[in-house]
Every structure is written in C-alpha cells, then in structure tokens.
mmCIF file of C-alpha atoms in Angstrom:
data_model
loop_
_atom_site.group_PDB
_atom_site.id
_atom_site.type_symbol
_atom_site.label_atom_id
_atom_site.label_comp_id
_atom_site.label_asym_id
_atom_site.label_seq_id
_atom_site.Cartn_x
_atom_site.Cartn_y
_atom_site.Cartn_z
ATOM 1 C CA UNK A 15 -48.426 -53.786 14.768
ATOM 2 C CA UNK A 16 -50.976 -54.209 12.409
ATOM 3 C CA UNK A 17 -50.402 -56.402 8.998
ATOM 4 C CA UNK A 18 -52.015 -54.304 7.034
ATOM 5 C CA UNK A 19 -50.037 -52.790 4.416
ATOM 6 C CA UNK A 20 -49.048 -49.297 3.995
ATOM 7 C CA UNK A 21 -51.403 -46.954 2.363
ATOM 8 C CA UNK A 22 -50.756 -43.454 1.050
ATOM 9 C CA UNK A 23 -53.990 -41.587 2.116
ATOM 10 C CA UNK A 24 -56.397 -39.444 -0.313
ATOM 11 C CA UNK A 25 -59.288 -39.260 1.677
ATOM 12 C CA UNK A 26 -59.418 -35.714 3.043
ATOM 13 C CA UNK A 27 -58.852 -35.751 6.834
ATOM 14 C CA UNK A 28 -62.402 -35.447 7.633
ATOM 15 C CA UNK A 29 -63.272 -39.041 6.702
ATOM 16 C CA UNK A 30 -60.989 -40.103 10.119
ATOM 17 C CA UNK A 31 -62.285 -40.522 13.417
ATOM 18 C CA UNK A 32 -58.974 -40.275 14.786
ATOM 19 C CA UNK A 33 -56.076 -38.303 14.035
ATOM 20 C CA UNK A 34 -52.793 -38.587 15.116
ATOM 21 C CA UNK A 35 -50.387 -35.215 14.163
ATOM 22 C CA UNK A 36 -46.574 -34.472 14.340
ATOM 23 C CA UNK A 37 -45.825 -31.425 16.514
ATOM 24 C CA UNK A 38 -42.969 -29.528 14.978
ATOM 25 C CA UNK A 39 -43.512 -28.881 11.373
ATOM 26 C CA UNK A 40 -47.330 -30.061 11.465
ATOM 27 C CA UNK A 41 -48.988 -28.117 14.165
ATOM 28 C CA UNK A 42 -46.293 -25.597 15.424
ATOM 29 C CA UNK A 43 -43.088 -24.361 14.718
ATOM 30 C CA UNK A 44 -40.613 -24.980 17.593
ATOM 31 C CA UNK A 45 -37.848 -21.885 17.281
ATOM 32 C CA UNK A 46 -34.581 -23.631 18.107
ATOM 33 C CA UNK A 47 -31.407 -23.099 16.744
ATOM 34 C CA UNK A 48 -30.443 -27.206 16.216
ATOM 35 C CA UNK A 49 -27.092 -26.017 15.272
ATOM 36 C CA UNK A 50 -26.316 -25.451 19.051
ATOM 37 C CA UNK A 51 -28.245 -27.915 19.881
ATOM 38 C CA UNK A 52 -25.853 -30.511 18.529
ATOM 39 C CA UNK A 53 -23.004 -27.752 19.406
ATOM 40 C CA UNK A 54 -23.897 -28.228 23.235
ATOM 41 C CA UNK A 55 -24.511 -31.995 22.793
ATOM 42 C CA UNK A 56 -21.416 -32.491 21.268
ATOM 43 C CA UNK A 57 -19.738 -30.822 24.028
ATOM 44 C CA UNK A 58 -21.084 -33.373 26.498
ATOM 45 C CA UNK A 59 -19.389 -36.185 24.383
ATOM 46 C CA UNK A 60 -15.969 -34.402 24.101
ATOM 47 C CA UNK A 61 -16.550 -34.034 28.150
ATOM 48 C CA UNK A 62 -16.912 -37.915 28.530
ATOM 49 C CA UNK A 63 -14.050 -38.481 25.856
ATOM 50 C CA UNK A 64 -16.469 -39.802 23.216
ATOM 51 C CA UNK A 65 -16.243 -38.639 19.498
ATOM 52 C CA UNK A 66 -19.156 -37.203 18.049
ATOM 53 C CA UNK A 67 -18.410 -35.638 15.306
ATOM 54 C CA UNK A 68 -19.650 -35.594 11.690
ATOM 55 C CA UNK A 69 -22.492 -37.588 12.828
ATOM 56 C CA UNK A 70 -25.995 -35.661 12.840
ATOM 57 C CA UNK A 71 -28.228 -35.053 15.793
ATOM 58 C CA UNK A 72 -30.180 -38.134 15.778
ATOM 59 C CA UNK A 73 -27.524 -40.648 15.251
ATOM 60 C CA UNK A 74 -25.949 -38.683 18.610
ATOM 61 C CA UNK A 75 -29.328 -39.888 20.293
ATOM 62 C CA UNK A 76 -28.224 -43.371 19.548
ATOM 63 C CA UNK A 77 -24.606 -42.623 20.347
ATOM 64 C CA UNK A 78 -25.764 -41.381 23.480
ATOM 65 C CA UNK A 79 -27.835 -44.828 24.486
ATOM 66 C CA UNK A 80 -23.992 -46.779 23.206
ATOM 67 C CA UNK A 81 -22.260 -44.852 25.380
ATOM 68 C CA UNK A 82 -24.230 -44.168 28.752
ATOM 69 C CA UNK A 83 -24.798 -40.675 27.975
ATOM 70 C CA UNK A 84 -28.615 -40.436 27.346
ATOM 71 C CA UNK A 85 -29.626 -38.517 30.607
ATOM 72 C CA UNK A 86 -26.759 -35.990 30.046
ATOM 73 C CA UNK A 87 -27.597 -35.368 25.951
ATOM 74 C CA UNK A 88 -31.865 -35.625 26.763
ATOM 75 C CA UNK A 89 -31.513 -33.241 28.851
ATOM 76 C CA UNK A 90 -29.372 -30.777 26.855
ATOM 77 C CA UNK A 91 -32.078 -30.982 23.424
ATOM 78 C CA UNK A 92 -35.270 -31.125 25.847
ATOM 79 C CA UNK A 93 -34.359 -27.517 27.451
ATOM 80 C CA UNK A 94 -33.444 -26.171 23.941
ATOM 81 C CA UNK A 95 -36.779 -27.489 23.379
ATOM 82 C CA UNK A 96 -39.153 -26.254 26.587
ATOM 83 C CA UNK A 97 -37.455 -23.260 25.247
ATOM 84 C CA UNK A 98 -38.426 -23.081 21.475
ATOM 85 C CA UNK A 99 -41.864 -23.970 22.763
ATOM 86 C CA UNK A 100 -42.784 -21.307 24.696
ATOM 87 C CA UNK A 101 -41.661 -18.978 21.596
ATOM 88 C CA UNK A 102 -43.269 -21.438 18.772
ATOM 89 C CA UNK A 103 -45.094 -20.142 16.249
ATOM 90 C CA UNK A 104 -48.685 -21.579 15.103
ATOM 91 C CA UNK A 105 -49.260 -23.235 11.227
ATOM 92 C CA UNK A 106 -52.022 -23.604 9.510
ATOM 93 C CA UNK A 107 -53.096 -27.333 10.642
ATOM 94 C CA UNK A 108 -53.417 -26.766 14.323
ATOM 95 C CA UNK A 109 -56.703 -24.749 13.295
ATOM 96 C CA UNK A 110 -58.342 -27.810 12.948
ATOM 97 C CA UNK A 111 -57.098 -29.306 16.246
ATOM 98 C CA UNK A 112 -60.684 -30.408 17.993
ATOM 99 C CA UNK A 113 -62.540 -31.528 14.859
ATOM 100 C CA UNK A 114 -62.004 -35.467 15.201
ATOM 101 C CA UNK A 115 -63.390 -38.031 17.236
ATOM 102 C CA UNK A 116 -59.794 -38.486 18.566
ATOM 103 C CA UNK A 117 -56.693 -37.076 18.816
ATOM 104 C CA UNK A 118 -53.130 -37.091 19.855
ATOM 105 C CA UNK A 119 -49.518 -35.707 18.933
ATOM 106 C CA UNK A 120 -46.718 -38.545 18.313
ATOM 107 C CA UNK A 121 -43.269 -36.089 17.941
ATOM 108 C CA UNK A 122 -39.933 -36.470 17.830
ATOM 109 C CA UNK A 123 -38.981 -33.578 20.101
ATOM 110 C CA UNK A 124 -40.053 -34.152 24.300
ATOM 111 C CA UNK A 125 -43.003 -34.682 25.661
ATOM 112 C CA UNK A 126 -43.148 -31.925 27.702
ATOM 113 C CA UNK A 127 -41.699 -29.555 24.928
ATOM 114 C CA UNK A 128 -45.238 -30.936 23.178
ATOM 115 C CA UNK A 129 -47.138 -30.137 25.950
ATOM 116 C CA UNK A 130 -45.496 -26.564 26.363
ATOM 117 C CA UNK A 131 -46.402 -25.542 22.625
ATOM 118 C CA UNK A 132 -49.650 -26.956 23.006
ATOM 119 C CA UNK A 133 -50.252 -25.309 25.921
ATOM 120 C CA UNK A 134 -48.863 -22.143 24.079
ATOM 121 C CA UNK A 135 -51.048 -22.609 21.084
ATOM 122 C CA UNK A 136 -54.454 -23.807 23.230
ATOM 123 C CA UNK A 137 -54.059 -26.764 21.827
ATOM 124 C CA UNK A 138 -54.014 -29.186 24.896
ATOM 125 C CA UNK A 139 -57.611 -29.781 25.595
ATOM 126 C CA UNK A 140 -58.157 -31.468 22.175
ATOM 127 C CA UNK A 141 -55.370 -33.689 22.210
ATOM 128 C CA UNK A 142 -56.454 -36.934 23.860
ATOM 129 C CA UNK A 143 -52.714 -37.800 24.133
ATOM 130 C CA UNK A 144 -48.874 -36.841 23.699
ATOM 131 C CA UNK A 145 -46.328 -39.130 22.800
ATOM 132 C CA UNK A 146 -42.804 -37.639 22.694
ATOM 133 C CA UNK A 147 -39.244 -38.895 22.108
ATOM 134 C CA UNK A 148 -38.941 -39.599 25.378
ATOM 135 C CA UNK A 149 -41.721 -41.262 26.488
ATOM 136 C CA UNK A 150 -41.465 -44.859 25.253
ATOM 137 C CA UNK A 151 -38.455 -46.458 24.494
ATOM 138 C CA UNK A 152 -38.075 -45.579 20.534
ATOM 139 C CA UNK A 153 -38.601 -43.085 18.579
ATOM 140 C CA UNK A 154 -39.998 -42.371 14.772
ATOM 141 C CA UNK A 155 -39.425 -44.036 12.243
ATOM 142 C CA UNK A 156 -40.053 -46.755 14.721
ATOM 143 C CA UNK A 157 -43.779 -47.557 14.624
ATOM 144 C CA UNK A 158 -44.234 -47.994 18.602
ATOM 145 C CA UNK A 159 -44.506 -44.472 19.452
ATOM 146 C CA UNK A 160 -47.264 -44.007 16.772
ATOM 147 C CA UNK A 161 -49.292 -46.925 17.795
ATOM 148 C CA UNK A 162 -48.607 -45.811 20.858
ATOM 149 C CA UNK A 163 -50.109 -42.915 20.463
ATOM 150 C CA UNK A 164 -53.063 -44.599 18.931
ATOM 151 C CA UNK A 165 -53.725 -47.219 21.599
ATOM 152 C CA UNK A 166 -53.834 -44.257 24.195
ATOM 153 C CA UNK A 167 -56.335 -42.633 22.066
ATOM 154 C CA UNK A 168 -58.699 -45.450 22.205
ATOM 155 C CA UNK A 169 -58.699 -45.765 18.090
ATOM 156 C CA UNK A 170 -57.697 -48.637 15.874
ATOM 157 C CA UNK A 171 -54.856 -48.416 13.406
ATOM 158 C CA UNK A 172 -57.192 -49.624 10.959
ATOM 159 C CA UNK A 173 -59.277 -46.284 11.279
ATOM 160 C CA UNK A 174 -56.715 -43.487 11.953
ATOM 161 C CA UNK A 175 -54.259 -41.246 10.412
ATOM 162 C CA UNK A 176 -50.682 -39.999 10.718
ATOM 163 C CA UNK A 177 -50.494 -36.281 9.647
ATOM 164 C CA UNK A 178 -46.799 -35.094 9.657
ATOM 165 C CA UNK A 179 -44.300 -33.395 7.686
ATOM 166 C CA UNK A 180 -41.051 -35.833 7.145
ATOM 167 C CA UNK A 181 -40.146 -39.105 5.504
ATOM 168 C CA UNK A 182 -39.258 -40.094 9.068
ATOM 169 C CA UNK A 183 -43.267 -40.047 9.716
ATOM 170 C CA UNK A 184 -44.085 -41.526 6.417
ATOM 171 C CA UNK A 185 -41.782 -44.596 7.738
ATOM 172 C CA UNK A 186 -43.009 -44.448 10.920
ATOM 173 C CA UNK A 187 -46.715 -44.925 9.443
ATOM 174 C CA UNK A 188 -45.996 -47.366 6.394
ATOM 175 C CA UNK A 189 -44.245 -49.558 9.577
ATOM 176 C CA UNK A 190 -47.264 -49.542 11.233
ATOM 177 C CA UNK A 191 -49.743 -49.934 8.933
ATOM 178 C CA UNK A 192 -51.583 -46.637 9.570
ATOM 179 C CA UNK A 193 -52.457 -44.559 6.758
ATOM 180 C CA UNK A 194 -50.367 -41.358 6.310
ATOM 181 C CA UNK A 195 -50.683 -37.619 5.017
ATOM 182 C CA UNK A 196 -47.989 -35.332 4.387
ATOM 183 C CA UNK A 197 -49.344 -31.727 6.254
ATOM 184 C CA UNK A 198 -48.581 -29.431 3.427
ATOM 185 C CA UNK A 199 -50.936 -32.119 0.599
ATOM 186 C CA UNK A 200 -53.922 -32.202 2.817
ATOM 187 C CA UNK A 201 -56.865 -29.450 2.472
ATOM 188 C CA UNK A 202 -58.942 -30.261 5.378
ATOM 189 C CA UNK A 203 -62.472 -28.785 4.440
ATOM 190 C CA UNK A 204 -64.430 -26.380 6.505
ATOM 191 C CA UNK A 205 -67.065 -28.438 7.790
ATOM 192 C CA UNK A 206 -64.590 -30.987 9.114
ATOM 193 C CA UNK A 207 -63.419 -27.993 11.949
ATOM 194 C CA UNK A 208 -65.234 -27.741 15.226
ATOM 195 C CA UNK A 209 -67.253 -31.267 14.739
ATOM 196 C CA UNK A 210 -65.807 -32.935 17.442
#
C-alpha cells in the first residue's frame, strides 16, 4: 500500500496512463435480481442450520467465510452473475475502454461474471486485467484487490485511477492511496478515446 494520502481526483481521465474501472455500475449493467440472490443464499444457510437473516448480502459473504459455507454461497451469487452478464446492458464509460496506456476492471461481482460482460460488451481485449471478488482473498473496500489490479497492470499507484460508482470504491481507493473518480462526475473528452 502506498502512504500517500487519499486524493479526490479533478483531472479529467485523460491525464492517466492507467485506469482501473468497476464493472457493474461503471462499465456495464449486470441484470440480476439481488433479491433472490440473497433469497437462494439464504436458503443455503437455513440448509446448514445457520441464521442469516436481516443481515444484507455482503455481510452473508462474511457469514459464509465464519461458518464454512463460502463454496456453497460463491457459487450460488457467481451463477446469478454469469447469468446477468450475458444479458448486461452497456453505459456510457465502457466507450472509452482502449484509450489508456493501461487498463483493468477491479469488481465486486466474479471474475468470470467480469469476463462474461466484457466479453459481451467487446470489452476484453483492452482490459490488461480482471480482478473479481473471488480472485484474491478480500474484497472492496479492502485496498488489495485494487492494487491488485494495478500491480497486474504494470502501473504505479502513484499514476493511476479508480473509476467506480460506490462509496465502497471510494474506500477502497482512499485505502490505497490511488486517486478516485466517481463514473457519473467524470466527462472524459473526445480526444482521450481510441489513443491507446
């Protein structure tokens, strides 16, 4: 982790190198009904006789790791997931996918649900690399995954950006020193598309 302190960004996106975007929210839309998400899920802790209930989604993530359950709740929210991938919708942002130096995706939901909408959206040749809930051993607001996500680029914290759409990501960027935009602030001019 870096010691630099946190720094809301203003410098439009095109003054990065590197580039580091949320998924769902940011880049795409997943379409997944959470509700049964955490329905289902909660169904696998009544099945192992562990209460879940009036707890949200990502505390049962964490309930899950207390209890032994991970595997059995992953794989419950990663299908709903692969799922709301293939049908994701595109935003605005993931237009200007391939104009930075680097690039990579650091996302709450699966990796391979990244890779799916990606894949969807044509997205997967400009992202240098995926980071997804599931592929270290934290998630957001944590800073690992992000600088994660960085190291795999090949940029320095120092010289990238965290574009997402939550105070989760804010966190997860003030934590690790990286400077942050929310998606719906940031005008990314024209010339900054297609100069990779």
């Amino acid at each position: 982790m870096t010691d630099n302190p946190f720094r809301a960004e203003s410098r439009p996106l095109s003054a990065f190198d590197a580039v580091v975007w949320d998924l769902d929210g940011t880049l795409v839309r997943l379409l997944v009904d959470w509700e049964a998400v955490a329905g289902d899920v909660t169904a696998v802790f009544d099945a192992a006789g562990v209460d879940a209930t009036e707890i949200d989604l990502w505390e049962m993530l964490d309930l899950a790791d207390e209890s032994g359950l991970r595997d059995d709740v992953e794989a419950v929210i990663a299908e709903y997931e692969r799922k709301g991938a293939q049908r994701s919708d595109r935003l605005t942002h993931a237009d200007h996918v391939g104009g930075f130096a680097a690039e990579g995706v650091c996302s709450l939901n699966a990796e391979e649900a990244c890779r799916t909408a990606l894949d969807v959206h044509g997205l997967t040749a400009d992202i240098d690399a995926v980071v997804g809930r599931d592929t270290v051993a934290t998630r957001k607001p944590d800073p690992a995954p992000l600088l994660e996500t960085i190291r795999r680029i090949g940029a320095d914290p120092d010289d990238a950006v965290f574009v997402g759409d939550s105070r989760r990501d804010e966190e997860a960027a003030r934590r690790a020193g990286v400077a942050f935009q929310y998606v719906d602030t940031e005008v990314i001019p024209d010339e900054a598309a297609g100069s990779r």
